[in-house]
Amino acid sequence: MKRKFSIGKNWLYVPLIGMAIFYLLPMYVMLVTGFKSFEEIDLRTMWNLPLGIAFDNYIEAYSKLAPSLWNSFAMVIPAALISSALGSLNGFILAKWKFRGADIIFPFILFGMFIPYQSILIPLVQFMRSIGVSGLPALALAHIIYGIPITTLTFRNYYASLPQELLEAAKIDGADMLGIYRHILLPISLPSFVVVLIWQFTSAWNDFLFAVVLTGNRDWPITVALNNMAGSQIISWNVQMAGSLLAALPTLIVYIFLGRYFLRGLLAGSLKG
Amino acid sequence: MLRDKDRFLNILLVSPSILAVLIFVYVFIGWSVRVSLSKWKGLNADYTWNSINNYLELFADPRFHVDIRNTVIFTGVFVFGSISLGFTLAVMLDQGLKGEGFFRSLFLFPMAISYIVTGVVWRWLMSPATGTRTSGFNLLFSYLGLDSLANAWHTTPTWGIAAIALAAIWQMSGYTMALYLAGLRAIPVELREAAQIDGASELQIYRHIMLPLLSPVTLSALIILGHMSLKVFDLIVAIAGKQLPLDVPAIYMWQITFDGLFYGKGAAIGILLLISVAVLIIPYIRHTLRTEAQQ
């Protein structure tokens, strides 16, 4: 039965490889163009491979984008860590130590994941101004708070899947709530932490809207700096492509090495654990 | 049973998060509603009552009409494209081919990259220039002898927004594929085997058995992609900048508020977006949590 299909199945590689080429085309352009020397910048040869490997574009792009690359790291790392830690605590309590009203609070938090941020943008800017927080700290704070819904969701689904007996046994042994969290749940939460950290890292890194309204040109993160660089007439797009690759590299590296966790974060976003 | 000490402690531990969400989501929404009903124009806050005039002005605004039209076209192309492509890819990858993992990762990687980055690249791919200045897809088509496929892409006045939806499909179809693949893997093998014994072809099995069983996945995908498409912003900014024919509500809101300082009208756009998203999302959250509780 199986064999009969296998001959026909090999034909599937034709559309699959075709699609693979389509998905890779933009990356090909980005990579190839970034390596082309100034003399090779000609629209008619844009699809050709570079004649040699020149790093000039990367050096130029890096010299322009370096401060914002570091701004991005400085903002994204604490934002991802803090929103993940909060999500883990919330998830634990909402899944395992329900108090009255916990079932109402969860959807109430969840809705925050889906709102269009345009509907809170004006108060956000006003509020940050009134409490005197600006620039990168304001941006990090926004990512922490608007990250709470998805981190809470992911941890809640994970903790809810663990057997209740695990906790009952510890309770009989006299462990209190924090003891159970620290000694039983935290050690087995590592995979969920990886999922949530990657997800928060990626979404904060890739954000543009919050960045563009909360930061000024001294503390632009990479997305805003890249967009402004690409919009200027002076810089040739060989350098733009090199800059794009620099901006994409951190999340791409994470994806290449930890893609499976990235996928799980993705599926959590559709409410499924 | 919760001990009193524990109950106190766990309310204490979740309260910062709850308070933060309460303020940053719900109080801010209320605050935006208030701004949308005010006469606030210019740098200084002005909460003078303006009734629903900002909304009325928007509905009479030709630019907002363009925005609505663009959102409809973008949503149609993007949602239909991502779902059909994602489903096709998932079915192909479900056949147990060698290299499945490789293809799956490949179709999904665009999601890891910022819209701003892909926008920069797609702007070049869809460069509309002709003659000796041809580049991107148009140049590729002429290499392949398919000059007839060359077109002006996102600079076409009416359908330019559909060209941008192509870039969005490239970025998001892997997500739909992942949803469908997870759905397909959850269908018991026995069902497929039973149908095979009854003499159903692969195609019939997918058409008559898998597709109906996957309708909850299709619904999720429709809602998630639909709500994304109502909010679309970065991708259009990166590909098209602030060109009027490609305007969408999110761009209008940004520009009119932070460049034009028409805060009242900007807030009204934000609230209209929120309402359109809430109509999709609130029933979805309710439905999902109810199904979960039943299990």
XYZ file of C-alpha atoms in Angstrom:
568
model
C 0.000 0.000 0.000
C 2.721 2.436 1.017
C 4.923 1.725 -2.004
C 2.203 2.533 -4.485
C 2.165 6.152 -3.365
C 5.885 6.699 -3.012
C 6.573 6.993 -6.750
C 3.930 9.670 -7.121
C 5.085 11.421 -3.971
C 8.517 12.219 -5.368
C 6.835 14.623 -7.775
C 5.961 16.734 -4.763
C 9.579 17.842 -4.618
C 8.990 19.900 -7.772
C 6.453 22.333 -6.226
C 8.219 22.202 -2.873
C 11.555 23.209 -4.343
C 9.789 25.863 -6.415
C 8.256 27.291 -3.256
C 11.568 27.050 -1.427
C 13.122 29.210 -4.149
C 10.317 31.747 -3.786
C 10.837 31.953 -0.022
C 14.570 32.329 -0.443
C 14.544 34.961 -3.222
C 14.434 37.994 -0.903
C 17.214 36.525 1.224
C 19.270 35.822 -1.887
C 18.912 39.432 -2.989
C 19.790 40.733 0.436
C 22.860 38.553 0.765
C 24.215 38.919 -2.769
C 23.678 42.655 -3.010
C 25.317 43.281 0.332
C 28.516 41.725 -0.956
C 28.739 43.657 -4.199
C 31.406 46.266 -4.657
C 30.588 49.808 -5.652
C 31.532 49.176 -9.316
C 29.035 46.346 -9.523
C 26.063 48.456 -8.566
C 24.121 48.181 -11.733
C 20.430 47.472 -11.895
C 20.793 45.136 -14.881
C 23.049 42.779 -12.973
C 21.179 42.881 -9.700
C 20.247 39.193 -9.825
C 23.811 38.063 -10.619
C 26.218 36.681 -8.098
C 28.853 39.134 -6.862
C 32.234 39.069 -8.638
C 34.068 38.964 -5.365
C 33.274 39.189 -1.708
C 33.498 42.770 -0.516
C 32.765 43.673 3.065
C 32.778 47.442 2.473
C 28.988 47.656 2.518
C 28.783 45.837 5.806
C 31.429 48.079 7.307
C 29.607 51.158 6.113
C 26.209 49.853 7.238
C 27.616 48.840 10.589
C 29.234 52.233 11.139
C 25.817 53.824 10.529
C 23.713 51.326 12.445
C 25.976 50.216 15.302
C 24.541 52.563 17.954
C 20.981 51.482 17.202
C 21.948 47.799 17.110
C 23.232 48.168 20.653
C 20.167 50.194 21.607
C 18.043 47.280 20.457
C 20.012 44.790 22.547
C 19.941 47.060 25.587
C 16.161 47.376 25.366
C 15.166 43.894 24.207
C 17.118 41.752 26.678
C 15.686 43.208 29.908
C 12.228 43.475 28.325
C 12.228 39.787 27.372
C 13.594 38.651 30.742
C 11.165 40.646 32.866
C 8.018 39.905 30.872
C 8.905 36.194 30.890
C 9.416 36.156 34.654
C 6.085 37.913 35.198
C 4.355 35.550 32.789
C 5.691 32.536 34.637
C 4.406 33.778 38.007
C 1.015 34.724 36.585
C 0.739 31.457 34.693
C 1.523 29.469 37.827
C -1.086 31.248 39.893
C -3.769 31.277 37.200
C -3.299 27.590 36.415
C -2.577 26.025 39.791
C -3.562 28.328 42.642
C -6.781 29.765 41.393
C -8.394 32.330 43.608
C -11.944 33.465 43.101
C -12.170 35.541 39.945
C -9.099 33.972 38.322
C -11.265 32.727 35.456
C -12.448 36.236 34.720
C -8.979 37.737 34.992
C -7.424 35.450 32.406
C -9.497 36.459 29.330
C -9.261 40.038 30.572
C -5.444 39.826 30.370
C -5.563 37.872 27.117
C -7.477 40.537 25.230
C -4.446 42.817 25.635
C -2.553 40.557 23.243
C -4.838 41.363 20.329
C -5.678 45.061 20.677
C -4.435 47.312 17.894
C -1.824 49.439 19.619
C -3.104 52.493 17.746
C -5.971 52.487 20.236
C -3.645 53.088 23.216
C -0.823 54.972 21.541
C -1.782 58.517 22.544
C -2.296 57.699 26.254
C 0.905 55.648 26.209
C 2.987 58.575 25.015
C 1.232 60.985 27.390
C 1.578 58.618 30.333
C 5.287 57.985 29.783
C 5.821 61.725 29.540
C 3.874 62.377 32.743
C 5.860 59.817 34.765
C 9.069 61.173 33.254
C 10.176 57.981 31.519
C 11.429 58.401 27.976
C 13.536 56.777 25.274
C 14.781 53.211 25.682
C 13.460 52.645 29.222
C 9.994 53.739 28.081
C 10.211 51.381 25.113
C 11.385 48.487 27.296
C 8.551 49.167 29.747
C 5.985 49.094 26.923
C 7.341 45.763 25.686
C 7.271 44.303 29.188
C 3.660 45.284 29.810
C 2.236 44.457 26.402
C 4.176 41.178 26.559
C 2.406 40.057 29.750
C -0.658 38.574 27.951
C 1.272 36.189 25.713
C 3.839 35.177 28.345
C 1.034 34.520 30.857
C -0.881 32.495 28.269
C 2.098 30.320 27.369
C 3.045 29.549 30.967
C -0.552 29.024 32.043
C -1.091 26.456 29.285
C 2.127 24.694 30.202
C 1.454 24.597 33.945
C -2.162 23.543 33.367
C -0.889 20.502 31.475
C 1.101 19.298 34.509
C -0.662 16.791 36.780
C -2.218 18.246 39.917
C -0.803 15.298 41.932
C 2.641 16.796 41.552
C 1.529 19.719 43.688
C -0.647 17.753 46.091
C 2.277 15.580 47.113
C 4.409 18.614 47.850
C 1.583 20.217 49.796
C 1.268 17.171 52.010
C 4.988 17.411 52.649
C 4.308 20.906 53.960
C 5.673 22.993 51.103
C 4.056 26.412 50.780
C 3.090 28.079 47.551
C 6.374 29.795 46.817
C 8.267 26.664 47.812
C 6.295 24.643 45.287
C 6.905 27.209 42.588
C 10.619 27.434 43.257
C 11.425 23.793 43.900
C 8.981 21.938 41.696
C 7.705 24.085 38.865
C 10.629 26.371 38.117
C 13.129 23.557 37.443
C 10.816 21.967 34.853
C 9.828 25.284 33.272
C 13.015 25.703 31.278
C 11.517 24.723 27.894
C 8.678 27.192 28.391
C 11.129 29.893 29.375
C 13.039 29.286 26.162
C 9.823 29.552 24.115
C 8.712 32.743 25.797
C 12.133 34.403 25.828
C 12.628 33.754 22.120
C 9.168 35.000 21.336
C 9.570 38.188 23.368
C 13.068 38.791 22.060
C 11.840 38.487 18.479
C 8.748 40.620 18.820
C 10.487 43.398 20.745
C 13.425 43.351 18.313
C 11.121 43.531 15.295
C 8.767 46.158 16.683
C 8.525 49.446 14.860
C 5.383 51.214 16.076
C 6.282 51.646 19.759
C 9.872 52.434 18.810
C 8.924 55.177 16.409
C 6.686 57.013 18.897
C 8.694 56.447 22.076
C 12.299 57.052 21.004
C 14.154 59.950 19.451
C 17.034 59.776 17.004
C 19.650 59.342 19.726
C 18.092 56.141 21.024
C 16.448 54.654 17.957
C 16.431 50.889 17.932
C 17.544 49.139 14.761
C 14.176 48.963 12.968
C 13.665 52.723 13.075
C 17.272 53.446 12.140
C 17.071 51.043 9.194
C 13.814 52.490 7.959
C 15.235 55.994 8.068
C 18.468 54.910 6.412
C 16.515 53.235 3.611
C 14.425 56.335 3.137
C 17.401 58.605 2.570
C 18.629 59.347 -0.941
C 22.336 59.448 -0.132
C 22.787 55.807 0.726
C 22.936 53.301 -2.102
C 20.825 50.236 -1.617
C 23.831 47.924 -1.562
C 24.494 49.436 1.820
C 20.763 49.253 2.619
C 20.766 45.519 1.945
C 23.834 45.044 4.101
C 22.079 47.040 6.825
C 18.945 44.928 6.455
C 20.952 41.784 6.977
C 22.583 43.241 10.089
C 19.134 44.099 11.444
C 17.770 40.640 10.658
C 20.788 38.662 11.869
C 20.076 38.422 15.627
C 16.557 37.037 15.205
C 17.655 34.854 12.283
C 20.432 33.305 14.365
C 17.976 32.623 17.177
C 15.584 31.105 14.661
C 18.216 28.900 13.048
C 19.387 27.461 16.361
C 16.136 27.412 18.323
C 13.500 27.342 15.579
C 11.465 24.610 17.227
C 10.860 26.795 20.275
C 10.026 29.713 18.020
C 7.316 27.595 16.403
C 5.816 26.743 19.774
C 5.626 30.407 20.710
C 3.929 31.004 17.392
C 1.267 28.397 18.026
C 0.701 29.766 21.533
C -0.231 33.038 19.857
C -3.274 31.313 18.388
C -4.330 30.481 21.970
C -3.305 26.822 21.786
C -0.648 25.466 24.121
C -8.042 24.616 49.443
C -6.005 27.745 49.635
C -4.612 28.727 52.957
C -5.208 32.375 53.905
C -1.508 33.182 53.807
C -1.219 31.682 50.324
C -4.316 33.401 49.055
C -2.955 36.734 50.178
C 0.436 35.985 48.668
C -0.796 34.902 45.284
C -3.079 37.869 44.888
C -0.095 40.006 45.856
C 2.079 38.320 43.225
C -0.299 38.696 40.284
C -1.513 42.145 41.206
C 1.354 44.110 39.600
C 0.662 42.411 36.276
C -3.078 42.816 36.595
C -2.686 46.445 37.547
C -0.319 47.061 34.637
C -2.715 45.463 32.140
C -5.635 47.298 33.717
C -3.906 50.645 33.244
C -2.039 50.097 29.987
C -4.902 48.354 28.214
C -8.235 49.288 29.740
C -7.633 52.705 31.277
C -5.703 53.710 28.163
C -8.561 52.576 25.923
C -10.953 54.706 27.992
C -8.487 57.577 27.797
C -8.298 57.210 23.991
C -12.092 57.210 23.778
C -12.085 60.456 25.738
C -9.448 61.981 23.435
C -11.474 60.877 20.418
C -14.413 62.864 21.779
C -12.344 65.983 22.341
C -11.226 68.982 20.310
C -7.542 68.270 20.947
C -5.465 69.743 18.110
C -1.871 70.797 18.600
C 0.808 70.004 21.154
C -1.120 70.828 24.312
C -3.784 68.481 25.595
C -7.268 69.857 25.154
C -10.172 67.804 26.431
C -12.932 70.196 25.357
C -16.022 68.114 24.551
C -16.492 67.641 20.834
C -19.151 64.938 20.829
C -18.733 62.443 17.977
C -17.561 65.056 15.510
C -14.142 63.479 14.981
C -15.842 60.261 13.938
C -18.259 62.094 11.638
C -15.350 63.960 10.039
C -13.543 60.680 9.456
C -16.511 59.067 7.774
C -16.759 62.066 5.470
C -13.004 62.096 4.795
C -12.028 60.850 1.293
C -8.637 59.716 2.627
C -10.367 57.499 5.159
C -12.475 56.021 2.374
C -9.257 55.081 0.578
C -8.030 53.520 3.833
C -11.122 51.381 4.202
C -10.969 50.274 0.591
C -7.268 49.417 0.958
C -7.897 47.473 4.163
C -10.605 45.445 2.438
C -8.398 44.628 -0.576
C -5.363 43.904 1.591
C -7.361 41.633 3.903
C -8.935 39.744 1.024
C -5.666 39.057 -0.802
C -3.599 38.458 2.320
C -6.026 36.184 4.171
C -7.065 34.163 1.122
C -3.459 33.879 -0.108
C -1.984 32.882 3.258
C -4.670 30.327 3.974
C -4.633 28.630 0.582
C -0.844 28.645 0.325
C -0.416 27.564 3.937
C -2.890 24.712 3.528
C -1.251 23.514 0.293
C 2.206 23.564 1.859
C 0.950 21.717 4.939
C -0.686 18.980 2.840
C 2.500 18.540 0.815
C 4.625 18.345 3.939
C 2.189 15.905 5.539
C 3.123 13.197 3.001
C 6.105 12.008 5.015
C 8.745 13.159 2.540
C 12.421 13.243 3.340
C 13.575 16.722 4.253
C 10.234 17.708 5.753
C 11.909 19.497 8.643
C 14.111 21.457 6.269
C 11.200 22.684 4.152
C 9.122 23.478 7.205
C 11.856 25.671 8.677
C 12.400 27.325 5.327
C 8.742 28.290 4.878
C 8.578 29.636 8.396
C 11.759 31.724 8.621
C 10.296 34.971 7.204
C 8.258 35.250 10.417
C 11.428 35.697 12.426
C 12.356 38.845 10.505
C 11.064 42.349 11.021
C 8.537 43.801 8.559
C 10.887 46.745 8.211
C 13.702 44.509 6.955
C 11.543 42.538 4.551
C 9.922 45.767 3.425
C 13.296 47.179 2.379
C 14.018 44.073 0.306
C 10.532 43.789 -1.189
C 10.576 47.432 -2.206
C 13.494 46.572 -4.421
C 11.981 43.274 -5.629
C 8.852 45.128 -6.685
C 10.674 48.040 -8.218
C 8.404 49.370 -10.967
C 11.159 50.961 -13.095
C 11.308 49.942 -16.759
C 13.840 49.981 -19.620
C 17.463 50.126 -18.544
C 16.438 50.837 -14.984
C 14.499 47.566 -14.609
C 15.309 45.568 -11.523
C 13.747 43.116 -9.117
C 10.979 40.795 -10.280
C 10.480 42.662 -13.542
C 14.093 42.064 -14.511
C 13.803 38.431 -13.449
C 10.717 38.037 -15.629
C 12.537 39.485 -18.623
C 15.435 37.031 -18.064
C 12.901 34.223 -18.129
C 11.221 35.614 -21.247
C 8.062 36.447 -19.313
C 8.042 40.177 -20.014
C 4.253 40.137 -20.065
C 4.268 39.509 -16.313
C 6.201 42.701 -15.632
C 4.114 45.356 -13.914
C 4.129 48.435 -11.782
C 3.480 46.493 -8.547
C 2.789 48.677 -5.529
C 2.748 51.867 -7.590
C -0.454 50.823 -9.362
C -3.050 53.257 -8.024
C -5.976 50.906 -7.364
C -4.376 47.534 -6.790
C -0.980 48.602 -5.426
C -2.071 47.532 -1.979
C -2.565 43.982 -3.303
C 1.125 43.907 -4.307
C 2.058 44.709 -0.719
C -0.250 41.902 0.405
C 1.984 39.548 -1.642
C 4.930 40.472 0.583
C 2.708 39.878 3.618
C 1.747 36.446 2.267
C 5.439 35.650 1.873
C 5.972 36.604 5.486
C 2.927 34.927 7.067
C 1.976 31.866 4.985
C 4.474 29.767 6.950
C 2.428 30.539 10.034
C -0.756 29.189 8.447
C 1.223 26.170 7.274
C 2.338 25.524 10.853
C -1.249 25.818 12.121
C -2.546 23.357 9.505
C 0.345 20.965 9.997
C -0.342 20.845 13.744
C -4.031 20.296 12.934
C -3.309 17.510 10.440
C -1.041 15.726 12.893
C -3.804 15.753 15.496
C -6.189 13.802 13.214
C -6.075 10.097 14.106
C -4.309 7.896 11.526
C -7.180 5.373 11.699
C -9.512 7.817 9.981
C -7.226 8.126 7.002
C -6.608 4.387 6.858
C -10.308 3.611 6.987
C -10.926 5.945 4.065
C -8.068 4.375 2.110
C -9.578 0.934 2.606
C -12.865 2.269 1.305
C -10.980 3.195 -1.848
C -10.791 6.969 -1.413
C -7.946 8.713 -3.240
C -5.497 10.990 -1.408
C -7.206 13.998 -2.935
C -10.660 12.812 -1.846
C -9.381 12.159 1.668
C -8.097 15.724 2.008
C -11.142 17.234 0.355
C -13.851 15.294 2.179
C -12.300 14.203 5.470
C -9.332 16.377 6.424
C -10.619 19.761 5.305
C -13.901 19.531 7.280
C -12.028 18.252 10.330
C -9.648 21.179 10.002
C -12.378 23.807 10.015
C -11.500 24.955 13.585
C -7.937 25.581 12.333
C -9.280 27.490 9.344
C -11.404 29.587 11.662
C -8.434 30.373 13.933
C -6.316 31.272 10.913
C -9.046 33.512 9.494
C -9.398 35.390 12.766
C -5.687 35.729 13.529
C -4.762 36.790 9.994
C -7.821 39.018 9.730
C -6.971 40.904 12.887
C -3.340 41.258 11.775
C -4.416 42.669 8.497
C -6.626 45.320 10.122
C -3.564 46.498 12.048
C -1.048 46.322 9.182
C 1.471 49.136 9.478
C 5.242 48.491 9.412
C 5.272 46.559 6.156
C 3.506 49.335 4.271
C 5.666 52.039 5.840
C 8.786 50.132 4.781
C 7.680 49.380 1.214
C 5.717 52.466 0.326
C 6.478 55.114 2.921
C 3.560 57.489 3.259
C 2.091 57.345 -0.234
C -1.561 58.268 -0.253
C -2.836 55.542 -2.627
C -1.424 52.909 -0.252
C -2.669 54.498 2.934
C -4.244 52.346 5.670
C -5.906 53.410 8.962
C -2.817 52.615 11.060
C -0.626 54.883 8.921
C -3.238 57.643 8.832
C -3.507 57.472 12.627
C 0.262 57.737 13.074
C 0.616 60.607 10.646
C -2.371 62.665 11.675
C -1.516 62.345 15.366
C 2.234 62.677 15.569
C 2.943 64.762 12.446
C -0.355 66.616 12.118
C -1.113 66.921 15.850
C -4.819 66.207 15.308
C -4.985 64.101 18.456
C -8.787 63.873 18.579
C -9.080 62.494 15.084
C -6.076 60.187 15.568
C -7.661 58.697 18.690
C -10.914 58.185 16.772
C -9.066 56.104 14.160
C -7.480 54.060 16.950
C -10.858 53.386 18.528
C -12.443 52.415 15.202
C -9.597 49.950 14.669
C -10.120 48.573 18.163
C -13.820 48.034 17.552
C -13.201 46.203 14.293
C -10.614 43.952 15.950
C -12.742 43.351 19.069
C -15.643 42.119 16.953
C -13.376 39.312 15.742
C -11.344 38.631 18.849
C -13.779 38.679 21.773
C -15.981 35.831 20.437
C -12.784 33.975 19.531
C -11.376 34.193 23.081
C -14.748 33.215 24.576
C -15.127 30.283 22.225
C -11.578 28.999 22.794
C -11.767 29.191 26.584
C -15.189 27.537 26.608
C -14.002 24.637 24.446
C -10.983 24.301 26.720
C -13.174 24.180 29.835
C -15.297 21.421 28.313
C -12.300 19.182 27.714
